XYZ file of C-alpha atoms in Angstrom:
535
model
C 0.063 -0.077 0.004
C 1.251 3.376 -0.951
C 2.066 5.729 1.987
C -0.381 8.540 2.696
C -1.307 11.282 5.149
C -4.497 11.306 7.041
C -5.772 14.124 9.353
C -8.475 12.230 10.711
C -6.551 11.512 13.779
C -5.608 14.971 14.848
C -5.422 15.522 18.556
C -5.325 12.759 21.312
C -6.748 9.582 20.208
C -7.800 6.487 22.009
C -4.634 4.576 21.532
C -2.914 7.587 22.962
C -4.791 7.226 26.138
C -4.416 3.666 26.350
C -0.744 3.923 25.845
C -0.381 6.647 28.535
C -2.493 5.152 31.348
C -3.717 1.671 30.651
C -1.712 -0.830 32.185
C 0.913 1.562 33.412
C -0.950 3.676 36.271
C -0.227 7.221 37.034
C 3.103 8.739 38.370
C 2.155 8.057 42.041
C 2.255 4.434 41.256
C 6.160 4.458 41.005
C 8.710 3.697 42.381
C 6.716 1.987 45.386
C 3.130 1.753 44.212
C 0.581 3.445 46.492
C -1.900 0.526 46.814
C -1.640 0.125 50.718
C -1.342 2.540 53.741
C 2.280 1.506 54.017
C 3.096 2.639 50.556
C 0.685 5.640 50.299
C 1.635 8.702 48.695
C 3.109 10.942 51.529
C 1.407 14.418 50.965
C 3.291 15.747 54.122
C 1.910 18.082 56.670
C -1.286 19.910 56.044
C -2.208 22.704 58.515
C -5.220 25.002 58.932
C -6.134 26.192 55.377
C -3.607 24.073 53.455
C -4.876 21.798 50.560
C -3.532 19.001 48.257
C -4.531 19.016 44.662
C -3.495 16.310 41.966
C -4.423 15.849 38.403
C -4.147 12.880 36.030
C -4.515 10.099 38.543
C -6.040 6.940 37.590
C -7.583 3.741 39.169
C -6.458 0.837 36.677
C -8.080 -2.507 36.447
C -9.827 -4.325 39.253
C -7.222 -4.420 41.820
C -5.798 -0.994 41.850
C -6.116 1.445 44.723
C -4.525 4.777 45.606
C -3.655 5.735 49.138
C -2.724 9.259 50.212
C -1.143 9.936 53.567
C -1.204 13.345 55.322
C -0.144 14.747 58.779
C -2.494 17.096 60.452
C -2.866 18.898 63.723
C -5.412 18.242 66.470
C -9.115 19.563 65.847
C -8.763 19.208 61.964
C -11.716 18.658 59.716
C -10.981 17.167 56.140
C -12.841 17.903 53.082
C -12.249 15.590 50.018
C -13.446 16.107 46.180
C -12.980 13.327 43.828
C -13.514 14.254 40.200
C -13.732 11.832 37.408
C -12.839 12.871 33.981
C -11.708 11.881 30.618
C -13.948 13.116 27.693
C -16.013 11.274 24.858
C -14.290 9.539 21.982
C -15.303 7.500 18.869
C -14.191 3.950 18.991
C -13.951 1.974 15.572
C -11.557 0.218 13.146
C -9.037 2.263 10.895
C -9.470 1.739 7.192
C -6.639 1.439 4.692
C -7.343 4.946 3.293
C -7.092 6.300 6.801
C -10.583 6.842 7.487
C -12.508 5.412 10.436
C -15.220 2.946 10.058
C -18.247 3.905 11.957
C -18.039 2.680 15.525
C -19.544 3.694 19.029
C -18.644 6.571 21.209
C -16.766 5.751 24.436
C -17.167 8.375 27.484
C -13.923 7.903 29.437
C -15.385 10.015 32.350
C -17.740 6.967 33.043
C -15.383 4.008 32.840
C -15.684 3.140 36.544
C -17.795 4.360 39.532
C -14.929 5.777 41.899
C -15.317 5.930 45.526
C -13.123 7.137 48.517
C -12.705 6.494 52.281
C -11.316 8.757 54.807
C -9.188 6.285 57.119
C -8.153 6.996 60.745
C -4.615 6.919 62.040
C -4.686 3.199 62.575
C -4.925 2.604 58.814
C -7.906 0.423 58.925
C -10.831 2.480 60.673
C -13.040 4.156 57.947
C -14.130 7.462 59.397
C -16.312 8.310 56.288
C -16.843 7.143 52.815
C -17.819 9.232 49.642
C -19.653 6.719 47.438
C -23.327 8.100 46.891
C -23.047 9.513 43.486
C -23.607 7.497 40.208
C -20.740 6.783 37.739
C -19.104 9.812 36.274
C -20.361 12.237 39.004
C -18.157 14.017 41.575
C -17.822 12.334 45.056
C -17.530 15.052 47.791
C -17.340 15.006 51.508
C -17.168 18.251 53.527
C -15.807 18.899 57.247
C -15.320 15.500 58.335
C -13.869 15.582 62.015
C -10.788 13.682 62.445
C -11.361 12.032 65.867
C -7.939 10.881 66.962
C -6.230 14.219 67.357
C -3.117 15.119 65.849
C -1.230 12.752 63.472
C -1.500 10.822 60.306
C -4.699 10.193 58.255
C -5.393 8.639 54.910
C -7.529 8.879 51.784
C -8.143 5.786 49.915
C -9.512 5.974 46.294
C -10.744 2.770 44.666
C -13.046 1.407 41.921
C -15.822 -1.222 41.782
C -13.464 -4.002 40.714
C -13.781 -3.928 37.030
C -10.745 -4.199 34.566
C -11.006 -0.592 33.284
C -9.007 2.541 33.861
C -10.648 5.752 35.145
C -8.868 9.190 35.117
C -9.519 11.366 38.160
C -8.558 14.568 40.055
C -8.592 14.809 43.811
C -8.413 17.793 46.153
C -8.005 17.408 50.004
C -8.513 20.310 52.303
C -7.653 20.722 56.095
C -9.433 23.108 58.331
C -8.452 23.368 62.091
C -11.563 23.873 64.247
C -10.793 24.864 67.815
C -13.358 23.471 70.069
C -14.931 25.966 72.365
C -15.598 25.277 75.955
C -17.910 27.353 78.008
C -16.583 29.645 80.580
C -16.726 29.315 84.370
C -18.518 31.951 86.429
C -17.332 32.605 89.987
C -19.184 35.207 91.938
C -18.507 37.071 95.373
C -20.905 39.265 97.446
C -20.175 42.900 97.508
C -20.768 45.666 100.073
C -20.924 49.074 98.578
C -21.270 52.559 100.193
C -22.836 54.356 97.187
C -24.430 51.457 95.074
C -22.188 51.859 92.022
C -21.250 48.431 91.522
C -19.852 46.928 88.256
C -19.546 43.345 87.026
C -15.828 43.421 87.812
C -16.589 44.006 91.280
C -18.772 40.838 91.672
C -16.352 38.720 89.638
C -14.380 36.550 91.937
C -12.046 34.788 89.329
C -14.195 33.667 86.580
C -12.154 31.816 83.664
C -12.424 30.116 80.279
C -10.705 26.878 79.785
C -9.684 27.854 76.269
C -8.200 31.187 77.610
C -10.702 33.167 75.432
C -11.299 36.889 76.424
C -14.423 37.173 78.444
C -17.229 39.543 78.770
C -19.110 40.355 81.997
C -22.546 41.632 82.613
C -24.720 42.198 85.525
C -28.412 41.656 85.779
C -29.967 43.779 86.849
C -27.483 46.527 86.241
C -26.660 49.146 88.781
C -26.617 51.492 90.473
C -28.258 49.663 93.203
C -30.714 51.114 95.929
C -29.787 50.826 99.782
C -30.286 47.422 101.154
C -29.760 44.033 99.461
C -30.046 43.231 95.677
C -29.537 39.648 94.223
C -27.843 40.022 90.843
C -26.735 37.414 88.071
C -23.282 37.690 86.733
C -23.264 36.603 83.144
C -19.869 35.624 81.845
C -19.582 34.982 78.038
C -16.810 34.103 75.604
C -18.772 35.370 72.558
C -20.434 32.124 72.051
C -20.992 30.360 75.263
C -21.890 31.793 78.665
C -22.104 30.841 82.412
C -24.147 32.523 85.298
C -23.542 32.746 88.940
C -25.419 34.663 91.643
C -24.395 37.246 94.394
C -25.769 39.589 96.751
C -24.957 43.369 96.576
C -25.402 45.037 99.957
C -25.622 48.769 99.656
C -25.092 50.932 102.732
C -28.027 52.260 104.562
C -27.692 55.326 106.762
C -27.750 54.939 110.539
C -30.618 56.291 112.871
C -29.714 58.834 115.597
C -31.734 58.475 118.845
C -31.058 61.317 121.487
C -31.827 61.829 125.187
C -31.374 64.974 127.310
C -28.551 64.788 129.760
C -28.126 66.671 133.278
C -24.967 66.764 135.138
C -23.475 68.226 138.372
C -20.337 70.319 138.024
C -17.552 69.617 140.431
C -15.689 71.950 142.940
C -12.892 72.730 140.607
C -15.077 74.653 138.466
C -18.616 74.510 136.790
C -17.277 73.354 133.203
C -18.213 69.775 132.382
C -17.039 67.401 129.758
C -19.867 65.210 128.392
C -19.099 62.118 126.091
C -21.314 61.669 123.128
C -22.635 58.222 124.395
C -24.275 60.054 127.318
C -26.441 61.649 124.817
C -27.036 58.453 122.872
C -30.376 56.733 123.567
C -30.005 53.610 121.465
C -28.908 54.927 118.048
C -28.654 52.150 115.473
C -27.504 50.958 112.081
C -29.465 48.916 109.795
C -26.470 47.166 108.405
C -25.197 46.556 112.007
C -22.055 48.607 111.358
C -20.028 50.158 114.230
C -21.062 53.834 114.637
C -19.026 57.006 115.511
C -20.665 59.338 117.910
C -19.733 62.935 117.928
C -21.348 66.221 119.521
C -21.666 69.564 118.103
C -20.703 71.617 119.846
C -18.040 69.205 121.304
C -17.820 70.740 124.904
C -16.878 71.097 127.522
C -20.029 72.622 128.703
C -20.721 75.523 131.064
C -23.356 76.002 133.587
C -26.839 76.208 132.259
C -28.643 74.492 129.260
C -26.819 73.836 125.977
C -28.483 72.552 122.892
C -26.251 69.996 121.081
C -26.458 67.874 117.953
C -25.476 64.159 118.195
C -24.091 63.096 114.791
C -24.009 59.333 114.255
C -21.741 58.231 111.373
C -21.228 54.867 109.971
C -17.982 53.530 108.144
C -19.277 54.801 104.736
C -19.580 58.291 105.993
C -23.609 58.177 105.847
C -24.828 60.133 108.950
C -28.027 61.038 110.955
C -28.404 63.725 113.510
C -30.743 64.218 116.436
C -31.077 67.213 118.935
C -30.795 67.072 122.714
C -29.924 69.427 125.791
C -27.145 69.177 128.205
C -27.836 70.819 131.443
C -24.921 71.629 133.723
C -25.652 72.521 137.418
C -23.045 74.108 139.266
C -22.439 72.983 142.904
C -23.626 75.532 145.589
C -21.110 74.332 148.001
C -21.708 73.167 151.520
C -24.673 74.337 153.429
C -25.177 74.578 157.155
C -28.324 73.759 159.073
C -28.595 73.117 162.818
C -31.430 71.609 164.742
C -32.839 73.020 167.133
C -32.156 76.387 166.306
C -32.529 77.329 169.996
C -32.477 75.523 173.412
C -34.952 76.224 176.213
C -34.369 74.604 179.471
C -37.770 75.415 181.129
C -36.932 74.128 184.670
C -33.847 72.433 186.046
C -33.517 71.165 189.547
C -30.743 72.781 191.585
C -27.843 70.511 191.501
C -28.902 68.516 188.563
C -27.535 68.663 184.952
C -29.811 68.939 181.907
C -28.481 68.549 178.466
C -29.934 69.040 174.839
C -28.531 67.562 171.637
C -27.828 69.850 168.707
C -27.544 68.388 165.225
C -25.330 69.976 162.535
C -26.534 69.160 158.868
C -24.852 69.687 155.731
C -27.706 70.413 153.257
C -25.163 71.367 150.464
C -23.687 69.388 147.782
C -19.882 69.578 148.845
C -18.227 68.320 152.014
C -18.610 70.782 154.826
C -15.774 71.641 157.323
C -16.476 72.700 160.761
C -14.001 75.102 161.842
C -15.195 75.809 165.547
C -18.237 75.351 167.868
C -17.872 77.815 170.761
C -19.857 79.799 173.277
C -21.898 78.649 176.453
C -18.642 77.908 178.257
C -19.372 79.683 181.337
C -21.162 78.124 184.302
C -23.933 76.994 184.540
C -23.482 76.249 180.689
C -20.942 74.032 178.941
C -20.598 72.076 175.550
C -19.848 68.474 175.012
C -18.151 67.897 171.690
C -17.538 64.095 172.150
C -18.002 62.297 168.867
C -18.291 65.418 166.850
C -16.904 65.141 163.254
C -15.327 68.122 161.657
C -15.993 67.064 158.053
C -19.618 66.530 157.218
C -20.452 65.045 153.674
C -23.462 66.233 151.659
C -26.808 65.113 153.310
C -25.006 63.964 156.423
C -24.896 65.275 159.962
C -22.948 65.435 163.090
C -23.812 66.434 166.662
C -22.689 67.925 169.962
C -24.431 68.487 173.400
C -25.237 71.636 175.301
C -25.782 71.325 179.086
C -26.749 73.284 182.026
C -25.907 72.471 185.725
C -27.420 75.275 187.806
C -25.680 76.133 191.144
C -27.912 78.889 191.883
C -31.164 80.611 191.117
C -32.171 81.271 187.471
C -32.945 82.501 184.859
C -29.765 82.527 182.736
C -28.733 82.378 178.973
C -25.912 81.992 176.580
C -25.099 81.573 172.670
C -23.441 78.766 170.814
C -21.693 79.805 167.592
C -21.284 77.127 164.925
C -18.701 78.180 162.399
C -18.293 76.260 159.141
C -17.457 76.900 155.396
C -21.169 76.295 154.741
C -22.298 79.208 156.880
C -22.572 80.058 160.541
C -25.437 79.707 162.949
C -26.016 81.021 166.451
C -28.028 78.903 168.837
C -29.767 80.607 171.702
C -29.635 78.775 174.995
C -31.811 79.682 177.858
C -32.347 78.506 181.390
C -35.910 79.566 182.427
C -36.012 78.745 185.999
C -34.224 76.629 188.614
C -36.371 74.492 190.787
C -35.824 72.647 194.117
C -38.310 69.903 193.308
C -37.371 66.999 191.060
C -39.713 66.367 188.152
C -40.735 69.754 187.542
C -38.577 70.069 184.552
C -40.480 70.155 181.277
C -38.945 69.609 177.883
C -39.766 72.695 175.871
C -37.955 71.739 172.426
C -39.712 71.446 169.293
C -39.926 67.725 167.937
C -40.132 66.945 164.140
C -40.876 63.263 163.684
C -39.558 61.114 160.675
C -41.958 61.612 157.688
C -44.116 58.481 156.879
C -43.864 56.582 154.680
C -40.261 56.857 153.855
C -39.535 56.631 150.936
C -42.796 57.803 149.487
C -44.193 57.887 146.074
C -46.797 60.593 146.055
C -47.674 61.861 149.633
C -45.691 61.899 152.793
C -47.083 62.773 156.315
C -45.095 65.128 158.578
C -45.927 65.090 162.364
C -44.332 67.639 164.830
C -44.884 68.862 168.384
C -44.688 72.377 169.656
C -43.894 72.974 173.291
C -45.569 76.419 173.244
C -47.595 78.489 170.847
C -45.701 80.335 168.354
C -44.854 80.950 164.591
C -43.817 77.874 162.523
C -42.228 77.676 159.182
C -42.013 74.299 157.530
C -40.074 74.246 154.254
C -38.797 71.666 151.874
C -35.239 71.692 150.366
C -33.615 69.849 147.593
C -30.287 68.249 147.741
C -28.628 71.604 146.651
C -30.027 73.360 149.531
C -32.501 75.234 147.537
C -35.928 75.818 149.083
C -38.431 74.310 146.688
C -41.689 74.464 148.613
C -43.073 76.199 151.891
C -45.536 73.886 153.250
C -46.566 76.270 156.215
C -45.710 79.665 157.445
C -47.888 81.078 160.308
C -48.699 80.603 164.034
C -49.572 77.222 165.444
C -50.735 76.347 169.089
C -48.722 74.032 171.440
C -49.264 70.340 170.982
C -49.305 67.731 168.193
C -49.607 68.693 164.444
C -49.752 66.773 161.265
C -49.240 68.091 157.749
C -48.822 66.480 154.168
C -46.449 67.100 151.484
C -47.698 65.989 147.949
C -44.384 65.834 146.368
C -44.781 69.002 144.414
C -42.617 72.136 144.220
C -44.056 75.736 144.685
C -44.961 75.712 140.943
C -47.273 72.847 141.475
C -44.962 70.340 139.352
C -44.205 67.076 140.604
C -40.498 66.897 141.646
C -38.167 64.219 140.643
C -37.220 61.186 142.604
C -34.453 61.916 145.019
C -33.396 63.111 148.604
C -35.149 66.212 150.126
C -34.961 67.809 153.516
C -37.931 69.162 155.461
C -36.920 71.939 158.079
C -39.219 73.156 160.915
C -38.422 76.512 162.470
C -40.047 77.543 165.779
C -38.956 79.873 168.548
C -38.137 76.925 170.660
C -35.831 75.294 168.068
C -35.220 74.046 164.641
C -35.260 70.462 163.286
C -34.589 68.814 160.152
C -35.626 65.544 158.731
C -34.691 63.737 155.478
C -37.559 62.212 153.056
C -36.748 60.162 150.076
C -39.147 60.403 147.038
C -39.351 57.531 144.385
C -40.701 57.822 140.907
């Protein structure tokens, strides 16, 4: 046959394809084959965002498999795309003139139905398979989690076991997915002075296992009212959240409660320092905080009445104020009173001795010093000061005796002077007559009996006996020696008398509980008794 040129076979023909692939496989088959995990094509390390793309691969005949090996980090997801390709070609005999005889079309995209497996690090466990599409259609799996952490994984490409060759392209993508663990919220209770509490104050070490930055939110949000509010602290990492509860305690102002205060000055001067707790009458704090008490003005305080403010302050600086009075009474000093104020010996038997006791009282509010008691030192009179105390405390008394021992006819008289730093008193002593018959002597001194009852609450009975008719002054004095009531002033007949004190002063107001003195003055003498009033 003569040589000739035919252009009917331009471009790649079936024979070329068969020569390039059929029976020889692709370049990954050599030098070690890649039909097993142990001889797999080693792609190397694929990290987050990396991919492997390879064209012109084949699975040839019924026993060929292609294995690919790659090393990935923990948390990886794998996506695989398997694309069969080849094109459609006319298959028929070649004529002598170079033409083709009619034949059939062959689609080399549909030679075999390819599948693939994603295989675990143990080279045998199939994690996922791509085998759902019909022949000639792309097989694809996306975002398959690789469960064994960092290490080697495999992709196996295989056919159905027919003696045909199929061209394909494969792409393997790796995406590293970092697993997110929820944060752990940890709360603490918070105390606040002003109610301006933020989430960071309530947080007590909340954390995130993945070390993600955290956001903190309080519900309800502040500022918060005085008292207690239960809040939720919400801790989130942008995706997951955790919640804990806490109590926010906002300071509540204290409550000031006052009482008036009265105090007696001392002998060194009538200026008194008064502590704030003397004015406090039960101030309290709703939060049970310790309180600071201050007075304005701060003192010391002079005689009289001073208006003061008691300021009660808690540790947050919240305060309350109440008002009170401080009454300072200056001492009047010692005050002398004697009983009786005069002594009358009505009749004394010649050669006998008659005596009368004189009591010295201190009705003041400071110690009284007796500097001297003199007089009546000439016969027939004399003084007996045995047992006399020269210092008399407030409300107390001491006594001495004045005596007469007539040696001749009467009458006679003398005076006793009692000298103290609480005043001076002169006591007139008279001898009316001297008799020769025993028993004629009659007591002529005034007698003031103790009050009844004593102590008393509302009324006290006062009994006294007068030896002769005369003017009577019955007065009530307080501990400071001030006369607060005149019970009687006028003439009374001799004999026994009874009067009543209703516990009120000259203004008609009931007096406070305490010690009071009742003094009876009569020309025959003076006497004082003590009365105790109770509330």
